[in-house]
CSV table of C-alpha atoms in Angstrom, one decimal:
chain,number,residue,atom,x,y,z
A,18,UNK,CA,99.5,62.2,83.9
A,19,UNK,CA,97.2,64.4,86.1
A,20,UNK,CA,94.0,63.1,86.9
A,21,UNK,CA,91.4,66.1,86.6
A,22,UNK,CA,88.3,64.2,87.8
A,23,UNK,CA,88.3,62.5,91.5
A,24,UNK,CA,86.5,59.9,93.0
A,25,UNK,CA,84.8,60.8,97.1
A,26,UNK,CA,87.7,59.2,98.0
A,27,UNK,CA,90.1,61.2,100.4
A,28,UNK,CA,87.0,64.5,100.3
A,29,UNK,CA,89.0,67.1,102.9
A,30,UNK,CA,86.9,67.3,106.4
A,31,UNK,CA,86.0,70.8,105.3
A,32,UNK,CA,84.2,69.7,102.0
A,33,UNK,CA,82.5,67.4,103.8
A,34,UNK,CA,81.3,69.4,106.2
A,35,UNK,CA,80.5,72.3,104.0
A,36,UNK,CA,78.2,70.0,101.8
A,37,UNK,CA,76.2,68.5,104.5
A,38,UNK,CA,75.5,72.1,105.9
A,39,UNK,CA,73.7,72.9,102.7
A,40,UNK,CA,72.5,69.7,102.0
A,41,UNK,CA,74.0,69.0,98.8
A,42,UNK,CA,73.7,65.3,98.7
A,43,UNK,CA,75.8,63.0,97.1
A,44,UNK,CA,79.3,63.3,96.0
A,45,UNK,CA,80.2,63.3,91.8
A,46,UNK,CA,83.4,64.6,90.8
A,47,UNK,CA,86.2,67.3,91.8
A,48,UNK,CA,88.2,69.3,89.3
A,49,UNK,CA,91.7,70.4,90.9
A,50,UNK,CA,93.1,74.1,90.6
A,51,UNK,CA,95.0,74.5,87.5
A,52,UNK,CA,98.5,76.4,86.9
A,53,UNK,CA,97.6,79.2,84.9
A,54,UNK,CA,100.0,78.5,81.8
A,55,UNK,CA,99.4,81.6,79.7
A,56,UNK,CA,99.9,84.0,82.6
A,57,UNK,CA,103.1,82.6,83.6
A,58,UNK,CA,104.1,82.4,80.0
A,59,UNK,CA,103.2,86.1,79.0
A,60,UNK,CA,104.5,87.5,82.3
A,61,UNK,CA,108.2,84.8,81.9
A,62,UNK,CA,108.7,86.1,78.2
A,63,UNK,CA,108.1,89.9,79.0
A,64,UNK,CA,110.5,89.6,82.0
A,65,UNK,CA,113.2,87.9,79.8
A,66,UNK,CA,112.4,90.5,77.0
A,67,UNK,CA,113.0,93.8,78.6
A,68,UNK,CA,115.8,92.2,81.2
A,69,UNK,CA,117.7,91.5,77.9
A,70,UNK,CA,117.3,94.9,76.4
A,71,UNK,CA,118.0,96.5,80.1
A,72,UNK,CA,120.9,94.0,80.3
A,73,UNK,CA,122.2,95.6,77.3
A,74,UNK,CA,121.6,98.9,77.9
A,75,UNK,CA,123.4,98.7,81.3
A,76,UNK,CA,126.4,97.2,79.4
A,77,UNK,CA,126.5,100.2,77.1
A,78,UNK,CA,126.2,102.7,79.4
A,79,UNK,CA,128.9,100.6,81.0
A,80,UNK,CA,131.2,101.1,78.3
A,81,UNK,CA,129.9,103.8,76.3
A,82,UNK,CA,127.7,106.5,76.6
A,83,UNK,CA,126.1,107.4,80.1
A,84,UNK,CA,123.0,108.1,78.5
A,85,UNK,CA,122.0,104.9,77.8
A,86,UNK,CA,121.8,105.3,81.3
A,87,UNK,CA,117.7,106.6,81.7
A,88,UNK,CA,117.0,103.7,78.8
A,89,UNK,CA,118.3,100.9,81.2
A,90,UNK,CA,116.5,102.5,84.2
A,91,UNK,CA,113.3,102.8,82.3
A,92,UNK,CA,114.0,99.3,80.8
A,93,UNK,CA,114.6,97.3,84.6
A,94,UNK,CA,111.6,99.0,85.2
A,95,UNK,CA,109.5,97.2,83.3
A,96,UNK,CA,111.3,93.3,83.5
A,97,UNK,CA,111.4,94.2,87.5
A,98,UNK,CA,107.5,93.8,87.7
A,99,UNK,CA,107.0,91.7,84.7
A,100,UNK,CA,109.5,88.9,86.8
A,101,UNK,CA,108.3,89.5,90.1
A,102,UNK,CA,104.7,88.7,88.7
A,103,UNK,CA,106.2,85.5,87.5
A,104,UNK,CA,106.9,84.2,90.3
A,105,UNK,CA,104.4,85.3,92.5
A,106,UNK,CA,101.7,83.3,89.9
A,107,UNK,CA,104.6,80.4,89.4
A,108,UNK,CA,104.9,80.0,93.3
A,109,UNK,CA,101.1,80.5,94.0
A,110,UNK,CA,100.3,77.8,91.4
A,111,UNK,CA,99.6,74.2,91.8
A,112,UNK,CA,102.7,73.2,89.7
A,113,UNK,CA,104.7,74.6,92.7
A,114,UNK,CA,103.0,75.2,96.0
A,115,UNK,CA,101.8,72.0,98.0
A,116,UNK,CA,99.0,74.0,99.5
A,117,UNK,CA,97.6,75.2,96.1
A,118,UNK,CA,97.2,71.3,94.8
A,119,UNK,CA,94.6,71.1,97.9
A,120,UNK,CA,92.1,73.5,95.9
A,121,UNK,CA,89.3,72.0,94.6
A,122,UNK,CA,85.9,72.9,93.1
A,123,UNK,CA,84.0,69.4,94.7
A,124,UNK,CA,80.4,68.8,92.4
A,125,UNK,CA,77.6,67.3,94.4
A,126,UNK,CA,74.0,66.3,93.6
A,127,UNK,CA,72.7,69.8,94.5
A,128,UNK,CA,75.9,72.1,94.3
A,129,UNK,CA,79.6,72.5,94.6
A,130,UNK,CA,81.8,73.1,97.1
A,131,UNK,CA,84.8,75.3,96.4
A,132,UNK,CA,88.3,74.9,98.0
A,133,UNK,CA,90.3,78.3,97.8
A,134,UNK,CA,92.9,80.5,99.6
A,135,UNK,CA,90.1,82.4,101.2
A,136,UNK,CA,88.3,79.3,102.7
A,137,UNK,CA,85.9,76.3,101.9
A,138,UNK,CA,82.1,77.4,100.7
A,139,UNK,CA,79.4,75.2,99.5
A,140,UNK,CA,76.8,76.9,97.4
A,141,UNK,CA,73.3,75.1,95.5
A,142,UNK,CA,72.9,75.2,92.0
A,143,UNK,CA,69.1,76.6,92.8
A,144,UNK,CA,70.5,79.4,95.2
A,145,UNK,CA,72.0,81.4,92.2
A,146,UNK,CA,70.1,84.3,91.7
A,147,UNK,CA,72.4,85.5,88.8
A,148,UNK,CA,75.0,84.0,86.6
A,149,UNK,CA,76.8,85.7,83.7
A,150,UNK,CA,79.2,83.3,81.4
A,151,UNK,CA,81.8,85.1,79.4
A,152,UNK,CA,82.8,82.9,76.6
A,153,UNK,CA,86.1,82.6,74.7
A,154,UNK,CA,87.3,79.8,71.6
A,155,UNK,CA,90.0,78.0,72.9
A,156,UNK,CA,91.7,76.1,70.1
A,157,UNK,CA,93.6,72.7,70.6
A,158,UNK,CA,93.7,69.5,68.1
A,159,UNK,CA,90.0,70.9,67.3
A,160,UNK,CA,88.2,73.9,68.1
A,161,UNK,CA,85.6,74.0,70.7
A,162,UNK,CA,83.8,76.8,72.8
A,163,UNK,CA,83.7,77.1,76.2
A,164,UNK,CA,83.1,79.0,79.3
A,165,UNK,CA,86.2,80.5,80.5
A,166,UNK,CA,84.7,83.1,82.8
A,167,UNK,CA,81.7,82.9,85.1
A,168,UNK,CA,80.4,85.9,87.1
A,169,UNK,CA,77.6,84.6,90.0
A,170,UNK,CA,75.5,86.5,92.5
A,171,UNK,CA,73.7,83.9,95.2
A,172,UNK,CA,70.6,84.7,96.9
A,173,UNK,CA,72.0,85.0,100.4
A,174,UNK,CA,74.2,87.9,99.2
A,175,UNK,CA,77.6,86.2,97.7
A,176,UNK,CA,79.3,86.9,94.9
A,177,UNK,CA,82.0,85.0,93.2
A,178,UNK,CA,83.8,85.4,89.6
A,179,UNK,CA,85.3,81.9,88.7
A,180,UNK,CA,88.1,81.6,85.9
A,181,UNK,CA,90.2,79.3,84.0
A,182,UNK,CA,93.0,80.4,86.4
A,183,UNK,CA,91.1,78.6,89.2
A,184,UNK,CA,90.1,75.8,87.7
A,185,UNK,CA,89.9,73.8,84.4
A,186,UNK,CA,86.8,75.5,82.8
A,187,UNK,CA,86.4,74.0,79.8
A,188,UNK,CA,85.2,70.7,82.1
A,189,UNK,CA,84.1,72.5,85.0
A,190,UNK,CA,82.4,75.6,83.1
A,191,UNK,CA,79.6,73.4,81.1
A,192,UNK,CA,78.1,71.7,84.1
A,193,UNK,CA,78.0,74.7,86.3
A,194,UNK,CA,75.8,76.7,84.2
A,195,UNK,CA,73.9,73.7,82.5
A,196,UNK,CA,73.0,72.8,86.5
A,197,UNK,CA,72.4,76.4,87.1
A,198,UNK,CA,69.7,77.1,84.2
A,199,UNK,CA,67.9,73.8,84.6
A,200,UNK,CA,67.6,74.9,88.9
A,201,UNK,CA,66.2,78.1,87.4
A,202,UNK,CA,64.3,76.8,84.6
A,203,UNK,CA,61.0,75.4,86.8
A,204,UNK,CA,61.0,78.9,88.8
A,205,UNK,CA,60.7,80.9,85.9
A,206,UNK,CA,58.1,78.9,84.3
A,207,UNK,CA,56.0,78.7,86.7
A,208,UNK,CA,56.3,82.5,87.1
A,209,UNK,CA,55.6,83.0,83.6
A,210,UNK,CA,52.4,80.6,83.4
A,211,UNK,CA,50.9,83.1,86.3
A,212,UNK,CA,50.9,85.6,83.3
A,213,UNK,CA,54.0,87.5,84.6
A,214,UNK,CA,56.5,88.2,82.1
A,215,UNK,CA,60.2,87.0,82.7
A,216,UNK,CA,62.9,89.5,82.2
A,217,UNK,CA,67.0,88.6,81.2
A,218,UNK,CA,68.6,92.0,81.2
A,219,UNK,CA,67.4,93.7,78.1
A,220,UNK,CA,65.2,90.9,76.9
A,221,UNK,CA,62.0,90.2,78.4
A,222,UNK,CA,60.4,87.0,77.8
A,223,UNK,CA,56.3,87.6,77.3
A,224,UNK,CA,53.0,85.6,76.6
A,225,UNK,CA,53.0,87.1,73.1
A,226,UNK,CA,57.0,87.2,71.8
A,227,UNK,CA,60.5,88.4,72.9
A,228,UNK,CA,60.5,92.2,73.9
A,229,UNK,CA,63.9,94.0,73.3
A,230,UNK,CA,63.6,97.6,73.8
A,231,UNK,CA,60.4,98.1,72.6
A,232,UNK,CA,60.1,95.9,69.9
A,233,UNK,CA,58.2,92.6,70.3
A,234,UNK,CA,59.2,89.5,68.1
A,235,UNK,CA,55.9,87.5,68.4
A,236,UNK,CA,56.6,83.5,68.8
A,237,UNK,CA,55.3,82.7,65.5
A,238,UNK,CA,58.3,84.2,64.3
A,239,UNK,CA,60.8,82.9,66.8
A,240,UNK,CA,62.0,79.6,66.1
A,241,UNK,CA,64.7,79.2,68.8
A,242,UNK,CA,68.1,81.1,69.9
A,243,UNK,CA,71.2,81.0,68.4
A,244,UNK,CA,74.7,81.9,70.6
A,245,UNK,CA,77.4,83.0,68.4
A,246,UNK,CA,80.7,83.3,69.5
A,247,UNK,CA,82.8,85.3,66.4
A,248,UNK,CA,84.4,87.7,68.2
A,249,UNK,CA,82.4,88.3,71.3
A,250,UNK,CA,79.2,86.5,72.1
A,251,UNK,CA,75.8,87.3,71.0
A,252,UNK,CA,72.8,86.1,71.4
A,253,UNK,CA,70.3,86.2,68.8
A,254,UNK,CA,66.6,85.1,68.0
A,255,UNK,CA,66.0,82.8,64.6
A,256,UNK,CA,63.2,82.3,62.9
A,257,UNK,CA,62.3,79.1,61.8
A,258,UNK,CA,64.3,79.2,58.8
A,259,UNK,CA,67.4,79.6,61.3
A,260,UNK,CA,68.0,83.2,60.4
A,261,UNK,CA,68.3,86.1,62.4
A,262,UNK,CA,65.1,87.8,63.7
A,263,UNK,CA,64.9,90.3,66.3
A,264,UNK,CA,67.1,91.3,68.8
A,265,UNK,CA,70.6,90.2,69.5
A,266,UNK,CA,72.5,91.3,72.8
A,267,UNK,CA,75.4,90.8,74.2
A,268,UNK,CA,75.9,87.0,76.0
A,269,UNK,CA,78.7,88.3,78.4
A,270,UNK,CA,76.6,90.9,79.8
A,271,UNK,CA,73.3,88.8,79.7
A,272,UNK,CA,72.4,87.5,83.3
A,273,UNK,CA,70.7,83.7,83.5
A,274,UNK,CA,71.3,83.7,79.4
A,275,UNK,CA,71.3,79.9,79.6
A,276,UNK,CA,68.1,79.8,81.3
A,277,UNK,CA,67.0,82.2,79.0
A,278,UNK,CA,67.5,79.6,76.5
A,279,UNK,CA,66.1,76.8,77.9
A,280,UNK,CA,62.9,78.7,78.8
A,281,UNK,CA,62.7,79.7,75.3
A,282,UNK,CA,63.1,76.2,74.0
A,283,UNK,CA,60.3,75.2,76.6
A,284,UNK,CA,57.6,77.7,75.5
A,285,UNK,CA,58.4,76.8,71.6
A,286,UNK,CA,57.8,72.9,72.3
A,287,UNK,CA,54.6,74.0,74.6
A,288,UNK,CA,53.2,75.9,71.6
A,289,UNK,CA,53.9,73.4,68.7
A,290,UNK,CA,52.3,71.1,71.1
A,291,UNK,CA,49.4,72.9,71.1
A,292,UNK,CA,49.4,74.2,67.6
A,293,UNK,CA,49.9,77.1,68.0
């Protein structure tokens, strides 16, 4: 049994130093890197696939007709990669290589700390200018939605795509963008009660509604946001009722669509408060 959440026991001089630098506080949990199963199993049964058929096409161009010939070159063609990728991913991943079991993604108090082949960063969950979570059902004994794919841009210039190839993302995933949009959350508010209107790619986020390419949804009609993840995601406005009103875009392609959320849900409780 793999234990997929660590204690700040045994934290790598690295980490350690990497989280003090950016003052990230305390130590909470650290997710290993993960062998990515469905690569190595799609790349394993498309090697053993077409080395079958070229196995058997060499045999009978062996025997028979020397024609056959162009079939098995074309066919060790395609298991030649198809292998070689195998093993690159099966020697790479933590279920083989001792180096790869010393990635980590570390979470602290104010942000994580990743352990990868191209070095140790620490980045704060309120230095993320830009985060865009692809989303994907992954079915088990039930079904559940989660973040498999996260694209982030930090204010200092850094970019970073983590995947479910890194890292277990349906733990690791939730937290990172839950942190992320509650960092962002007070920013944007207190932008927006300056009168300045908050903008999330195609959505912009108003005093009097939800604009989306031209057309406003006023916030009597809004009564919160709906993700739906059929398909591909989309976000959506609901009325009150729960049905659909008003725009819906594209989640994936939607930067900060959790804060997005969240600020919606704050301006919605601010204005029932009020009565408005």
């Amino acid at each position: 049994m793999t234990l997929l959440v660590e204690s700040a026991l045994g934290l790598a001089p690295d980490v350690t130093v990497a989280a003090s630098m950016r003052n990230l506080g305390e130590h909470r949990e650290s997710y290993p890197a993960v062998t990515p199963k469905p690569l190595l199993l799609a790349s394993g049964m498309f090697a053993v696939l077409f080395g079958v058929l070229a196995g058997g096409a060499t045999w009978g161009a062996i025997v028979g007709d020397p024609a056959v010939w162009i079939a098995a070159i074309i066919l060790w063609s395609l298991a030649t990669p198809c292998l070689l990728g195998f093993l690159w991913v099966l020697l790479r991943s933590p279920a083989v290589s001792k180096r790869a079991r010393q990635f980590r993604v570390h979470v602290f108090e104010h942000g994580w700390v990743w352990a990868r082949r191209s070095g140790t960063e620490a980045y704060r969950w309120d230095e993320v200018q830009a985060l865009f979570a692809n989303l994907a059902v992954f079915t088990a004994e039930v079904s559940s939605r989660t973040p498999y794919g996260i694209r982030i841009a930090m204010v200092d210039g850094r970019r970073m795509e983590i995947w479910q190839v890194h890292v277990d993302m349906a733990r690791f995933g939730p937290l990172l963008t839950a942190r992320v949009a509650q960092a962002q959350l007070p920013k944007a508010m207190a932008y927006f009660d300056k009168g300045n209107p908050v903008t999330f790619g195609d959505l912009t986020i108003t005093d009097d509604g939800v604009a989306f390419q031209g057309f406003l949804t006023p916030w009597s009609d809004i009564g919160g946001v709906e993700i739906d993840h059929v398909d591909q995601s989309y976000l959506s406005l609901v009325d009150p009722q729960g049905e659909p009103r008003g725009a819906r875009v594209n989640f994936g392609l939607m930067a900060n669509g959790y804060t997005f959320v969240l600020m919606v849900e704050a301006i919605l409780a601010k204005l029932r408060g009020v009565g408005r």
